[in-house]
PDB file of C-alpha atoms in Angstrom:
ATOM      1  CA  UNK A  19      50.200 124.525-103.436  1.00 47.00           C
ATOM      2  CA  UNK A  20      50.822 125.822 -99.961  1.00 48.00           C
ATOM      3  CA  UNK A  21      53.704 124.724 -97.797  1.00 49.00           C
ATOM      4  CA  UNK A  22      52.272 122.287 -95.266  1.00 50.00           C
ATOM      5  CA  UNK A  23      55.041 122.724 -92.740  1.00 49.00           C
ATOM      6  CA  UNK A  24      55.551 125.847 -90.742  1.00 47.00           C
ATOM      7  CA  UNK A  25      58.579 126.976 -88.843  1.00 45.00           C
ATOM      8  CA  UNK A  26      57.806 129.072 -85.799  1.00 45.00           C
ATOM      9  CA  UNK A  27      59.992 130.672 -83.196  1.00 43.00           C
ATOM     10  CA  UNK A  28      59.412 129.784 -79.586  1.00 43.00           C
ATOM     11  CA  UNK A  29      59.997 132.146 -76.714  1.00 42.00           C
ATOM     12  CA  UNK A  30      63.572 130.897 -76.261  1.00 41.00           C
ATOM     13  CA  UNK A  31      64.320 131.613 -79.948  1.00 36.00           C
ATOM     14  CA  UNK A  32      64.741 127.958 -80.930  1.00 36.00           C
ATOM     15  CA  UNK A  33      62.955 126.788 -84.029  1.00 44.00           C
ATOM     16  CA  UNK A  34      60.335 124.082 -83.988  1.00 64.00           C
ATOM     17  CA  UNK A  35      58.862 122.533 -87.104  1.00 90.00           C
ATOM     18  CA  UNK A  36      55.177 121.784 -86.930  1.00 94.00           C
ATOM     19  CA  UNK A  37      53.365 119.596 -89.439  1.00 95.00           C
ATOM     20  CA  UNK A  38      49.811 120.339 -90.404  1.00 94.00           C
ATOM     21  CA  UNK A  39      47.194 117.617 -90.598  1.00 95.00           C
ATOM     22  CA  UNK A  40      47.486 117.252 -94.392  1.00 95.00           C
ATOM     23  CA  UNK A  41      51.246 116.684 -94.190  1.00 96.00           C
ATOM     24  CA  UNK A  42      50.897 114.167 -91.353  1.00 97.00           C
ATOM     25  CA  UNK A  43      48.145 112.398 -93.284  1.00 96.00           C
ATOM     26  CA  UNK A  44      50.331 112.238 -96.388  1.00 97.00           C
ATOM     27  CA  UNK A  45      53.481 111.083 -94.596  1.00 96.00           C
ATOM     28  CA  UNK A  46      51.722 108.527 -92.393  1.00 96.00           C
ATOM     29  CA  UNK A  47      49.473 107.238 -95.166  1.00 96.00           C
ATOM     30  CA  UNK A  48      46.274 107.617 -93.153  1.00 96.00           C
ATOM     31  CA  UNK A  49      43.277 109.834 -93.859  1.00 97.00           C
ATOM     32  CA  UNK A  50      42.900 113.065 -91.913  1.00 96.00           C
ATOM     33  CA  UNK A  51      39.667 111.646 -90.496  1.00 96.00           C
ATOM     34  CA  UNK A  52      41.699 108.834 -88.909  1.00 97.00           C
ATOM     35  CA  UNK A  53      44.050 111.375 -87.347  1.00 97.00           C
ATOM     36  CA  UNK A  54      41.090 113.257 -85.886  1.00 96.00           C
ATOM     37  CA  UNK A  55      39.648 109.967 -84.581  1.00 97.00           C
ATOM     38  CA  UNK A  56      42.979 108.964 -83.026  1.00 96.00           C
ATOM     39  CA  UNK A  57      43.128 112.377 -81.370  1.00 94.00           C
ATOM     40  CA  UNK A  58      39.587 111.927 -80.052  1.00 94.00           C
ATOM     41  CA  UNK A  59      40.618 108.510 -78.621  1.00 93.00           C
ATOM     42  CA  UNK A  60      43.705 110.058 -76.995  1.00 91.00           C
ATOM     43  CA  UNK A  61      46.194 108.128 -79.127  1.00 94.00           C
ATOM     44  CA  UNK A  62      47.785 111.286 -80.547  1.00 94.00           C
ATOM     45  CA  UNK A  63      47.525 114.974 -79.756  1.00 92.00           C
ATOM     46  CA  UNK A  64      47.871 118.107 -81.815  1.00 92.00           C
ATOM     47  CA  UNK A  65      49.955 121.022 -80.640  1.00 92.00           C
ATOM     48  CA  UNK A  66      47.401 123.603 -81.732  1.00 92.00           C
ATOM     49  CA  UNK A  67      45.949 125.059 -84.895  1.00 93.00           C
ATOM     50  CA  UNK A  68      47.015 127.346 -87.670  1.00 92.00           C
ATOM     51  CA  UNK A  69      43.789 128.696 -89.019  1.00 90.00           C
ATOM     52  CA  UNK A  70      41.484 125.701 -89.212  1.00 89.00           C
ATOM     53  CA  UNK A  71      44.260 123.134 -89.602  1.00 92.00           C
ATOM     54  CA  UNK A  72      45.524 121.071 -86.707  1.00 93.00           C
ATOM     55  CA  UNK A  73      49.278 121.207 -86.154  1.00 95.00           C
ATOM     56  CA  UNK A  74      51.399 118.292 -84.927  1.00 96.00           C
ATOM     57  CA  UNK A  75      54.882 117.797 -83.605  1.00 94.00           C
ATOM     58  CA  UNK A  76      56.969 115.686 -86.046  1.00 94.00           C
ATOM     59  CA  UNK A  77      57.197 112.983 -83.346  1.00 92.00           C
ATOM     60  CA  UNK A  78      53.580 112.115 -84.121  1.00 95.00           C
ATOM     61  CA  UNK A  79      54.827 110.220 -87.195  1.00 96.00           C
ATOM     62  CA  UNK A  80      56.710 107.717 -85.019  1.00 94.00           C
ATOM     63  CA  UNK A  81      53.696 107.328 -82.765  1.00 94.00           C
ATOM     64  CA  UNK A  82      51.481 106.706 -85.818  1.00 96.00           C
ATOM     65  CA  UNK A  83      53.961 104.069 -86.999  1.00 96.00           C
ATOM     66  CA  UNK A  84      53.677 102.347 -83.596  1.00 94.00           C
ATOM     67  CA  UNK A  85      49.876 102.503 -83.825  1.00 96.00           C
ATOM     68  CA  UNK A  86      49.966 101.033 -87.351  1.00 96.00           C
ATOM     69  CA  UNK A  87      52.268  98.244 -86.180  1.00 95.00           C
ATOM     70  CA  UNK A  88      49.935  97.464 -83.294  1.00 95.00           C
ATOM     71  CA  UNK A  89      46.883  97.420 -85.579  1.00 96.00           C
ATOM     72  CA  UNK A  90      48.667  95.132 -88.047  1.00 95.00           C
ATOM     73  CA  UNK A  91      49.503  92.756 -85.182  1.00 94.00           C
ATOM     74  CA  UNK A  92      45.824  92.657 -84.248  1.00 94.00           C
ATOM     75  CA  UNK A  93      45.731  94.889 -81.186  1.00 95.00           C
ATOM     76  CA  UNK A  94      42.628  96.996 -80.600  1.00 95.00           C
ATOM     77  CA  UNK A  95      42.947 100.768 -80.341  1.00 96.00           C
ATOM     78  CA  UNK A  96      42.212 100.513 -76.616  1.00 94.00           C
ATOM     79  CA  UNK A  97      45.030  97.973 -76.192  1.00 94.00           C
ATOM     80  CA  UNK A  98      47.340 100.261 -78.160  1.00 94.00           C
ATOM     81  CA  UNK A  99      46.342 103.253 -76.027  1.00 93.00           C
ATOM     82  CA  UNK A 100      47.318 101.263 -72.931  1.00 92.00           C
ATOM     83  CA  UNK A 101      50.787 100.810 -74.448  1.00 91.00           C
ATOM     84  CA  UNK A 102      51.540 104.493 -73.912  1.00 88.00           C
ATOM     85  CA  UNK A 103      52.296 106.166 -70.592  1.00 86.00           C
ATOM     86  CA  UNK A 104      50.433 109.387 -69.762  1.00 84.00           C
ATOM     87  CA  UNK A 105      53.495 111.363 -70.918  1.00 83.00           C
ATOM     88  CA  UNK A 106      53.253 109.678 -74.336  1.00 82.00           C
ATOM     89  CA  UNK A 107      56.253 107.400 -74.039  1.00 86.00           C
ATOM     90  CA  UNK A 108      55.770 103.736 -74.974  1.00 86.00           C
ATOM     91  CA  UNK A 109      55.259 101.335 -72.062  1.00 88.00           C
ATOM     92  CA  UNK A 110      54.828  97.990 -73.674  1.00 84.00           C
ATOM     93  CA  UNK A 111      53.787  94.920 -71.714  1.00 90.00           C
ATOM     94  CA  UNK A 112      56.112  92.208 -73.025  1.00 94.00           C
ATOM     95  CA  UNK A 113      53.794  89.485 -71.724  1.00 95.00           C
ATOM     96  CA  UNK A 114      50.975  90.931 -73.802  1.00 93.00           C
ATOM     97  CA  UNK A 115      53.268  90.944 -76.850  1.00 94.00           C
ATOM     98  CA  UNK A 116      54.153  87.284 -76.267  1.00 96.00           C
ATOM     99  CA  UNK A 117      50.462  86.379 -75.927  1.00 96.00           C
ATOM    100  CA  UNK A 118      49.667  88.188 -79.194  1.00 96.00           C
ATOM    101  CA  UNK A 119      52.527  86.343 -80.908  1.00 96.00           C
ATOM    102  CA  UNK A 120      51.009  83.055 -79.682  1.00 97.00           C
ATOM    103  CA  UNK A 121      47.617  84.115 -81.087  1.00 96.00           C
ATOM    104  CA  UNK A 122      49.267  84.891 -84.414  1.00 96.00           C
ATOM    105  CA  UNK A 123      50.998  81.489 -84.439  1.00 96.00           C
ATOM    106  CA  UNK A 124      47.616  79.827 -83.890  1.00 95.00           C
ATOM    107  CA  UNK A 125      45.994  81.893 -86.647  1.00 93.00           C
ATOM    108  CA  UNK A 126      48.844  81.099 -89.038  1.00 95.00           C
ATOM    109  CA  UNK A 127      48.312  77.368 -88.410  1.00 93.00           C
ATOM    110  CA  UNK A 128      44.567  77.776 -89.033  1.00 89.00           C
ATOM    111  CA  UNK A 129      45.191  79.673 -92.239  1.00 91.00           C
ATOM    112  CA  UNK A 130      47.674  77.026 -93.393  1.00 91.00           C
ATOM    113  CA  UNK A 131      45.054  74.297 -92.935  1.00 86.00           C
ATOM    114  CA  UNK A 132      42.491  76.425 -94.742  1.00 85.00           C
ATOM    115  CA  UNK A 133      44.918  77.133 -97.610  1.00 90.00           C
ATOM    116  CA  UNK A 134      45.758  73.450 -98.000  1.00 87.00           C
ATOM    117  CA  UNK A 135      42.076  72.500 -97.940  1.00 84.00           C
ATOM    118  CA  UNK A 136      41.221  75.057-100.599  1.00 84.00           C
ATOM    119  CA  UNK A 137      44.081  73.893-102.806  1.00 89.00           C
ATOM    120  CA  UNK A 138      42.853  70.324-102.393  1.00 87.00           C
ATOM    121  CA  UNK A 139      39.286  71.348-103.267  1.00 83.00           C
ATOM    122  CA  UNK A 140      40.528  73.179-106.363  1.00 86.00           C
ATOM    123  CA  UNK A 141      42.360  70.081-107.620  1.00 90.00           C
ATOM    124  CA  UNK A 142      40.021  67.398-106.237  1.00 89.00           C
ATOM    125  CA  UNK A 143      38.713  64.948-108.862  1.00 90.00           C
ATOM    126  CA  UNK A 144      35.397  64.448-107.012  1.00 88.00           C
ATOM    127  CA  UNK A 145      32.407  65.442-109.175  1.00 88.00           C
ATOM    128  CA  UNK A 146      31.248  67.864-106.454  1.00 87.00           C
ATOM    129  CA  UNK A 147      33.123  69.456-103.585  1.00 82.00           C
ATOM    130  CA  UNK A 148      30.386  68.196-101.299  1.00 87.00           C
ATOM    131  CA  UNK A 149      31.343  64.619-102.239  1.00 87.00           C
ATOM    132  CA  UNK A 150      35.002  65.164-101.304  1.00 87.00           C
ATOM    133  CA  UNK A 151      35.827  63.842 -97.803  1.00 85.00           C
ATOM    134  CA  UNK A 152      38.559  66.459 -97.313  1.00 81.00           C
ATOM    135  CA  UNK A 153      36.222  69.315 -98.235  1.00 83.00           C
ATOM    136  CA  UNK A 154      33.493  67.824 -96.012  1.00 84.00           C
ATOM    137  CA  UNK A 155      35.920  67.913 -93.053  1.00 83.00           C
ATOM    138  CA  UNK A 156      36.591  71.591 -93.788  1.00 81.00           C
ATOM    139  CA  UNK A 157      32.837  72.277 -93.874  1.00 83.00           C
ATOM    140  CA  UNK A 158      32.330  70.402 -90.611  1.00 86.00           C
ATOM    141  CA  UNK A 159      35.117  72.405 -88.975  1.00 81.00           C
ATOM    142  CA  UNK A 160      33.586  75.669 -90.232  1.00 81.00           C
ATOM    143  CA  UNK A 161      30.133  74.658 -88.981  1.00 84.00           C
ATOM    144  CA  UNK A 162      31.499  73.898 -85.505  1.00 83.00           C
ATOM    145  CA  UNK A 163      33.502  77.136 -85.306  1.00 75.00           C
ATOM    146  CA  UNK A 164      36.837  75.423 -85.913  1.00 69.00           C
ATOM    147  CA  UNK A 165      37.655  77.702 -88.831  1.00 64.00           C
ATOM    148  CA  UNK A 166      37.482  81.375 -87.923  1.00 56.00           C
ATOM    149  CA  UNK A 167      36.787  84.117 -90.392  1.00 52.00           C
ATOM    150  CA  UNK A 168      39.374  86.910 -90.441  1.00 50.00           C
ATOM    151  CA  UNK A 169      38.828  89.140 -87.421  1.00 47.00           C
ATOM    152  CA  UNK A 170      36.511  86.621 -85.754  1.00 45.00           C
ATOM    153  CA  UNK A 171      37.781  85.020 -82.596  1.00 44.00           C
ATOM    154  CA  UNK A 172      37.041  81.393 -81.943  1.00 40.00           C
ATOM    155  CA  UNK A 173      35.292  81.028 -78.569  1.00 38.00           C
ATOM    156  CA  UNK A 174      37.553  79.509 -75.948  1.00 40.00           C
ATOM    157  CA  UNK A 175      40.709  80.092 -77.948  1.00 37.00           C
TER     158      UNK A 175
END
């Protein structure tokens, strides 16, 4: 196995450790294809190449952690890209974070209702779920868009 990190000397004789794409992929837990896509979208940048392999500054791992956190919270890649200044430093809009937290609160409430309805349907003594008034209310809500599928936004909400 080859060493995936390389130490090089810069012109001022200080050492800089570069990580190749395989090492970044391994440490960040994302496929190399995702790293290339993020680079294409301008979310991360490589420092160059060693042979055919892209090289990255170790700071890319923190940036990838911020991207992962944003994705987990439900932000789009474009929204995440806007959270970085042109020089790469984070510039996070606290109002946008508060709005996303409100969205998550709403989704958590929806999921709680859905969970409770499913538990009721699982234990309901009605001969058919379609005969259960509680399950019928859940179906009616789903038919009218009141229950959103994961990743689907409810219009007007």
